[in-house]
mmCIF file of C-alpha atoms and ligand atoms in Angstrom:
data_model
loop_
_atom_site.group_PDB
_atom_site.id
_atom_site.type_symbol
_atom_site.label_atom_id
_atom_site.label_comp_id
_atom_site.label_asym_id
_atom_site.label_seq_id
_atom_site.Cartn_x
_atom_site.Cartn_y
_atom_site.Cartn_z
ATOM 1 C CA UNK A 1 -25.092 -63.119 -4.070
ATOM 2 C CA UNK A 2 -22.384 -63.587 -1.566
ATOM 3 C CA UNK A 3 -23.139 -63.797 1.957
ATOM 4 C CA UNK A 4 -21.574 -61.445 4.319
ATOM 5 C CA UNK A 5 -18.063 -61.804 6.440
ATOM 6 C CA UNK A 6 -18.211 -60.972 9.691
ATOM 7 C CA UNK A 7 -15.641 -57.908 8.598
ATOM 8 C CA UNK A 8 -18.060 -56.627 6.080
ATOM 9 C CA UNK A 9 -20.361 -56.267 8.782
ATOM 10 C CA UNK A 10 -24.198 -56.913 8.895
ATOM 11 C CA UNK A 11 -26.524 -56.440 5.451
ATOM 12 C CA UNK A 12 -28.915 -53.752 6.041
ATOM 13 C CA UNK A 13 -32.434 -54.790 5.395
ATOM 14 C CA UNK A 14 -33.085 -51.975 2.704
ATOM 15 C CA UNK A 15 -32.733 -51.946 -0.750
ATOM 16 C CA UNK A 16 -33.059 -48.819 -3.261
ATOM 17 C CA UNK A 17 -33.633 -50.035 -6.557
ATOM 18 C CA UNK A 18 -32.402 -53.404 -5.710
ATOM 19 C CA UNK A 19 -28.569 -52.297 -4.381
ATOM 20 C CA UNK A 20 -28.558 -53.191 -0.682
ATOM 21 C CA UNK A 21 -25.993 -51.615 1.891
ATOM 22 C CA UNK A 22 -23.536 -53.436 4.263
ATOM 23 C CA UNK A 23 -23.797 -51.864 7.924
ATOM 24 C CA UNK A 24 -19.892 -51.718 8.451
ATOM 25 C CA UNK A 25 -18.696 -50.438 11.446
ATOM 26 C CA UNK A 26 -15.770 -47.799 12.072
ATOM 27 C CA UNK A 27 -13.283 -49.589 13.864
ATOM 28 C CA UNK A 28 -13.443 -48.995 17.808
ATOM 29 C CA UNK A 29 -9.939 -47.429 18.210
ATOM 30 C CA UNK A 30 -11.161 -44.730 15.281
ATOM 31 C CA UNK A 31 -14.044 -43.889 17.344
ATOM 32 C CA UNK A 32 -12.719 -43.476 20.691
ATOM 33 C CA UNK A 33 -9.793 -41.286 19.032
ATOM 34 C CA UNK A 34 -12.510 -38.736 17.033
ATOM 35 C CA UNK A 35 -14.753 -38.436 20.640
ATOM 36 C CA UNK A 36 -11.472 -38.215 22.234
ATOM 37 C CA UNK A 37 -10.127 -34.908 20.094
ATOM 38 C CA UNK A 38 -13.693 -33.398 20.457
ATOM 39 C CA UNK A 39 -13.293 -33.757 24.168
ATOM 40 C CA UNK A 40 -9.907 -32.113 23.968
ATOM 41 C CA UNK A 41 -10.928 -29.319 21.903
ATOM 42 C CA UNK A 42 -14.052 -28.539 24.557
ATOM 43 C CA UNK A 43 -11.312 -28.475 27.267
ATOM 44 C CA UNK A 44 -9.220 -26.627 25.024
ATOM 45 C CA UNK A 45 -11.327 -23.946 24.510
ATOM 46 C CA UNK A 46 -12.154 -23.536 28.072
ATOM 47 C CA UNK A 47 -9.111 -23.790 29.745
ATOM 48 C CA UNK A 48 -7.551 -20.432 31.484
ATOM 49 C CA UNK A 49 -4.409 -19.260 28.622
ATOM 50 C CA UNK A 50 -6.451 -20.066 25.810
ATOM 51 C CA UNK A 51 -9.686 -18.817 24.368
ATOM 52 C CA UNK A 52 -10.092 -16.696 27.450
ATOM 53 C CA UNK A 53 -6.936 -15.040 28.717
ATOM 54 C CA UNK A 54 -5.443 -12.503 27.031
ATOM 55 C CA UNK A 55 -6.646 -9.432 25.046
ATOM 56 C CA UNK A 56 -7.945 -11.226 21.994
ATOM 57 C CA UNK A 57 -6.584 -11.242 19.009
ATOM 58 C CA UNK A 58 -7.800 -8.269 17.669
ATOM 59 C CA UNK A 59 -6.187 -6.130 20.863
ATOM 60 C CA UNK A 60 -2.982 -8.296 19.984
ATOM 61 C CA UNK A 61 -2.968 -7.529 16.347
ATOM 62 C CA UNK A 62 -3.751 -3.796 17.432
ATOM 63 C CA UNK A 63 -1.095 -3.594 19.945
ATOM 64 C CA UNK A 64 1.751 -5.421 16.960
ATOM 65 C CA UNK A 65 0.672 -2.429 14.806
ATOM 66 C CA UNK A 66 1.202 0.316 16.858
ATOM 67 C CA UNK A 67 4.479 -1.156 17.885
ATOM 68 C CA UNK A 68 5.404 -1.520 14.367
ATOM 69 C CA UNK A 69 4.141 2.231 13.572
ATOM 70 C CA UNK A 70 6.308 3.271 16.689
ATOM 71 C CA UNK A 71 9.521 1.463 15.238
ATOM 72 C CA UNK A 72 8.994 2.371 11.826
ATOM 73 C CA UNK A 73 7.255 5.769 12.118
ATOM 74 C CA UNK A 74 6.149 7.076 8.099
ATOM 75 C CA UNK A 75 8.570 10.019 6.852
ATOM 76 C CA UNK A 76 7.502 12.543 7.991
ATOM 77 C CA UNK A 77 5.538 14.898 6.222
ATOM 78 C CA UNK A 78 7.445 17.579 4.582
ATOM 79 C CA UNK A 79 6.623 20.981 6.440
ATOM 80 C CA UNK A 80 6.435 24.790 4.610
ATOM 81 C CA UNK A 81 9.015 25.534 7.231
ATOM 82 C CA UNK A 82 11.538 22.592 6.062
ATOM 83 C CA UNK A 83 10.547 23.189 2.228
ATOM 84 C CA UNK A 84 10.946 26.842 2.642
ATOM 85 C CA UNK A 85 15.056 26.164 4.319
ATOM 86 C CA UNK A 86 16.289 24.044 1.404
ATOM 87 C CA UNK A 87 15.352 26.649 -0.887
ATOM 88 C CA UNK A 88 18.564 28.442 0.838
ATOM 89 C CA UNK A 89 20.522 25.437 1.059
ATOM 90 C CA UNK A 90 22.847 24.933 -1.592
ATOM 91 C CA UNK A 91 23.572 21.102 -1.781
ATOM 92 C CA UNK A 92 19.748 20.585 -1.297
ATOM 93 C CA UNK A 93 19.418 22.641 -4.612
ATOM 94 C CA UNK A 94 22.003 21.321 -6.294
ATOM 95 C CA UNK A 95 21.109 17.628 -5.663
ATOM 96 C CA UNK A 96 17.074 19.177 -6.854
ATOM 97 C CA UNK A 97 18.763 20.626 -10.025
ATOM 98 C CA UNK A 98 20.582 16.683 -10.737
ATOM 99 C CA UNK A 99 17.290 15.398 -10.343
ATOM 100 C CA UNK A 100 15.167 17.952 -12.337
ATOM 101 C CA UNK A 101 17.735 17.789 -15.379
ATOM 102 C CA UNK A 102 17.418 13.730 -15.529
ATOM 103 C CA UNK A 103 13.691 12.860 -14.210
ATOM 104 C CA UNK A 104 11.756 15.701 -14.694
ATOM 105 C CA UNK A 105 13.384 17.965 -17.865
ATOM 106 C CA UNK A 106 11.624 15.439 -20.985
ATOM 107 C CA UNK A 107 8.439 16.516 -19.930
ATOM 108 C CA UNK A 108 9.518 20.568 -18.533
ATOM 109 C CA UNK A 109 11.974 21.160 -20.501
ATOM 110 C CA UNK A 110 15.912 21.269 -18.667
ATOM 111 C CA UNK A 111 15.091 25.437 -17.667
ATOM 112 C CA UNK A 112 11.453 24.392 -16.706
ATOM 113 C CA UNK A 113 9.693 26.347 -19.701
ATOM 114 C CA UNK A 114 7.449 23.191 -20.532
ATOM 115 C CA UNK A 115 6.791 20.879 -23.227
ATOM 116 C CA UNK A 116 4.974 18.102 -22.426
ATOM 117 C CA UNK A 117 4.451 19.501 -19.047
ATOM 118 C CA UNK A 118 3.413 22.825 -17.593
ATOM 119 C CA UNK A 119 6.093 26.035 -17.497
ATOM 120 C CA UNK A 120 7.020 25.524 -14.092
ATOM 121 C CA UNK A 121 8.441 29.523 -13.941
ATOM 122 C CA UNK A 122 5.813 31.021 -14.641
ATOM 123 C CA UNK A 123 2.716 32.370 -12.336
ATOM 124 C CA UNK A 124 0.215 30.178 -13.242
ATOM 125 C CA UNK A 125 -0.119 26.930 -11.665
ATOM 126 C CA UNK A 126 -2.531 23.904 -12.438
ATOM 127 C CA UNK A 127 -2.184 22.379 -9.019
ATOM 128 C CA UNK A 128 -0.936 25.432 -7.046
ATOM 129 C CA UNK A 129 2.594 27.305 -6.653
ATOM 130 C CA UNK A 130 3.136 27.619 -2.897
ATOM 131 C CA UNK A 131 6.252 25.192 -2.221
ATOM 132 C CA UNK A 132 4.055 22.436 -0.415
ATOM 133 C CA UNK A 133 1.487 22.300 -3.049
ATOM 134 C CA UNK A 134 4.566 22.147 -5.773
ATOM 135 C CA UNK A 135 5.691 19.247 -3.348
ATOM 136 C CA UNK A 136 2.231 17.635 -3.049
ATOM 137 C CA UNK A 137 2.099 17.371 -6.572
ATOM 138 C CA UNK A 138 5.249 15.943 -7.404
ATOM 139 C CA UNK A 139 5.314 13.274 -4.447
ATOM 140 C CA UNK A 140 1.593 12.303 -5.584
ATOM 141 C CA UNK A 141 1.805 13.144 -9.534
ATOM 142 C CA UNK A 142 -1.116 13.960 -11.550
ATOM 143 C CA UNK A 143 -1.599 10.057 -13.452
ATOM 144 C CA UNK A 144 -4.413 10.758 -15.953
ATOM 145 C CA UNK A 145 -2.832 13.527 -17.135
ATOM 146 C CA UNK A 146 0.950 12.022 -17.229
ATOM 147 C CA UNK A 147 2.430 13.766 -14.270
ATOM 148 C CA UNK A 148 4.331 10.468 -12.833
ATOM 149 C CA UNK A 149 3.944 9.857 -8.941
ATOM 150 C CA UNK A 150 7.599 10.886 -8.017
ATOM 151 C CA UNK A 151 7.325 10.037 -4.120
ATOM 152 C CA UNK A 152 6.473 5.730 -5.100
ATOM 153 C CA UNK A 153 9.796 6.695 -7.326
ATOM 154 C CA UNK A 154 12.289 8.900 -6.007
ATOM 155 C CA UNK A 155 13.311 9.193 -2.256
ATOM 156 C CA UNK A 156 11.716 11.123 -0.012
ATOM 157 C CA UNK A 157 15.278 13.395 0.154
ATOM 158 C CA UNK A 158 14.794 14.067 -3.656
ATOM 159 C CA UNK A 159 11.786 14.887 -3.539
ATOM 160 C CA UNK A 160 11.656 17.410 -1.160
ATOM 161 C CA UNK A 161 15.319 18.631 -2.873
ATOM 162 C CA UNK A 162 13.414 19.176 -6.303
ATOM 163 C CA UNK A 163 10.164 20.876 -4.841
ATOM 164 C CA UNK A 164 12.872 23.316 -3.604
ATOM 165 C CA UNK A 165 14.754 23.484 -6.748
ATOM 166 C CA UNK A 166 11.231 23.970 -8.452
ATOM 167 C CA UNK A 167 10.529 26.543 -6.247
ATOM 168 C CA UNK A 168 13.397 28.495 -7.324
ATOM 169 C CA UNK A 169 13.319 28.447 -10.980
ATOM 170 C CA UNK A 170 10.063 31.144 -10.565
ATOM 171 C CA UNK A 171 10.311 34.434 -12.599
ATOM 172 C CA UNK A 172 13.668 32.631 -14.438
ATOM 173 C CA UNK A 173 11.852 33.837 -17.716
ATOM 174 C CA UNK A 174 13.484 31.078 -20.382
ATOM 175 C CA UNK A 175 13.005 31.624 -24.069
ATOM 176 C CA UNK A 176 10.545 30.114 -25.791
ATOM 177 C CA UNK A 177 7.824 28.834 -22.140
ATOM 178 C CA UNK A 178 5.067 26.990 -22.861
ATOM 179 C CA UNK A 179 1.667 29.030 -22.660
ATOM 180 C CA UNK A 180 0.266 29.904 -19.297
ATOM 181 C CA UNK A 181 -1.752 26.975 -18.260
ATOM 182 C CA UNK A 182 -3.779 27.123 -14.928
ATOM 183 C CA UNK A 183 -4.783 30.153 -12.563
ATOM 184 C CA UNK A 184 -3.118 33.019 -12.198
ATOM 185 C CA UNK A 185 -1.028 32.542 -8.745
ATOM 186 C CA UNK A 186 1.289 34.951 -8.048
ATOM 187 C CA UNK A 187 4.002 34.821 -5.366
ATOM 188 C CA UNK A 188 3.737 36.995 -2.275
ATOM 189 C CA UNK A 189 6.645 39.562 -1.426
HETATM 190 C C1 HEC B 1 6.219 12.075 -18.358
HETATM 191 C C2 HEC B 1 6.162 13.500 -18.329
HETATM 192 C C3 HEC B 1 6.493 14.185 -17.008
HETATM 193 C C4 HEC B 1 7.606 14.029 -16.219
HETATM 194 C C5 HEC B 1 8.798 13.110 -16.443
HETATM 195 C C6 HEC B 1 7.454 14.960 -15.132
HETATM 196 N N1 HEC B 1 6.280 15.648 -15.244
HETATM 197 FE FE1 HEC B 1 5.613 17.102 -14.009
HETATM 198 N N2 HEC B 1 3.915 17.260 -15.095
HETATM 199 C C7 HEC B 1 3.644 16.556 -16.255
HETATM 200 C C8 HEC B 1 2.331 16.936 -16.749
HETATM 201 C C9 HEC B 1 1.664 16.405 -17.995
HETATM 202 C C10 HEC B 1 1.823 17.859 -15.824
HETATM 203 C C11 HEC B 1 0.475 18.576 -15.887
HETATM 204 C C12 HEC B 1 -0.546 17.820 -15.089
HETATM 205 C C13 HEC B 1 -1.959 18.345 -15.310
HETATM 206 O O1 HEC B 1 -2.290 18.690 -16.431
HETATM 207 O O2 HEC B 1 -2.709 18.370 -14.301
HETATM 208 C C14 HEC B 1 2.847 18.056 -14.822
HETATM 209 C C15 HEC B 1 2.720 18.920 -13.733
HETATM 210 C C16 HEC B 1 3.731 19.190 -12.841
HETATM 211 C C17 HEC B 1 3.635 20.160 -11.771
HETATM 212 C C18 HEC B 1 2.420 21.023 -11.461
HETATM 213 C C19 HEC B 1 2.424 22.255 -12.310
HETATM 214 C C20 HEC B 1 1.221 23.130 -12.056
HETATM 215 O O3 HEC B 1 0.935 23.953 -12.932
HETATM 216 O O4 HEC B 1 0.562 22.999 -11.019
HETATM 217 C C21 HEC B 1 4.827 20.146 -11.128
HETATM 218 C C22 HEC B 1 5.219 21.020 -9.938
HETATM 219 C C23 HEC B 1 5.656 19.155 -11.761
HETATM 220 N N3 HEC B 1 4.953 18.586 -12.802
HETATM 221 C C24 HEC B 1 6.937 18.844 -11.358
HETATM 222 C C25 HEC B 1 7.665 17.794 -11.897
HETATM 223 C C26 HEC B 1 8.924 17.345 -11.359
HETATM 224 C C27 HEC B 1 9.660 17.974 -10.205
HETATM 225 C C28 HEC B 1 9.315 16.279 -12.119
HETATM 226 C C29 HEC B 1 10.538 15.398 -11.966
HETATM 227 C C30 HEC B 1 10.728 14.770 -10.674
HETATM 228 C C31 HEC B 1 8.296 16.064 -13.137
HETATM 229 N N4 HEC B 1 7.308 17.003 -12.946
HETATM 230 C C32 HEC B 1 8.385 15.113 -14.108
HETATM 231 C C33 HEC B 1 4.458 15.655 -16.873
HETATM 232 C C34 HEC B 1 5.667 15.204 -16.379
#
């Protein structure tokens, strides 16, 4: 067995199943630095502009996402009022009509009589015929039964164009609908 350099530090005067354990020493520069940094991180802590100035970081991260909101406020939601004015406004219907005939005629047929999906001129609705439940539905889709989400697809403008267009197609009678599916809703007036 080799005795001990003064670098290795002192033998320690247990042994666990015969391995014995050299006592050595961090060196004093590594010490003073680790009491040093917990020192620093007490003052840290304490110090006025840290830890306790301020609103905390909840009122900070609070006060970022209202600001946000404020610069980037959500579109906003489509009233009955503004639904209910592009069902008189030409280019609104027209650009509806584009998007019906590309995105929405597989499944309702290009004159909205149905095939895959409901008649959409008919009086019977599945998920309501007043123009903001007709725009409800299409921005939010109906997934389990295939209806597509059109508002994560479509922009908000086209969406709100083909609710009206929708809208407009009721009591246009095409040959051949697909069987009333839904309740009975009929329009008012
Ligand atoms: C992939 C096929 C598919 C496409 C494409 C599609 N739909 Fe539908 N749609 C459906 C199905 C299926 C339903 C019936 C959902 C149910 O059974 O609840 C439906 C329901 C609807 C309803 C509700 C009808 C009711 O009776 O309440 C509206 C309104 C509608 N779709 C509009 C549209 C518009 C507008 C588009 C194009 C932007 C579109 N859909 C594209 C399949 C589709």
């Amino acid at each position: 067995m080799t005795t001990p350099t003064s670098e290795q530090g002192r033998l320690l005067d247990h042994s666990y199943d015969g391995i014995q354990e050299f006592d050595n020493p961090l060196p004093r520069w590594w010490v003073w630095i680790f009491w040093a940094t917990i020192a620093f991180s007490a003052a840290y802590t304490l110090i006025p502009g840290n830890a306790m100035r301020g609103p905390g970081r909840i009122a900070e991260y609070n006060a970022a996402m209202a600001e946000a909101a404020r610069l980037h406020p959500p579109a906003a939601e489509a009233s009955e009022a503004s639904l209910m004015a592009l069902t008189n406004d030409r280019q609104a219907l027209a650009a509806g009509k584009q998007v019906f005939v590309t995105t929405c005629s597989p499944c309702h047929r290009p004159d909205g009589g149905g095939l895959i999906g409901p008649n959409l001129t008919d009086d019977y609705w599945l998920h309501g015929g007043t123009i903001t439940e007709i725009h409800h539905t299409i921005t939010n889709g109906v997934l389990d039964k295939g209806m597509p989400n059109w508002g994560k697809i479509l922009k908000p403008e086209q969406v709100t164009d083909v609710a009206a267009y929708v809208y407009t197609l009721h009591g246009s009678n095409p040959p051949n609908p697909k069987l009333p599916q839904g309740v009975l809703a009929p329009r008012e007036k």
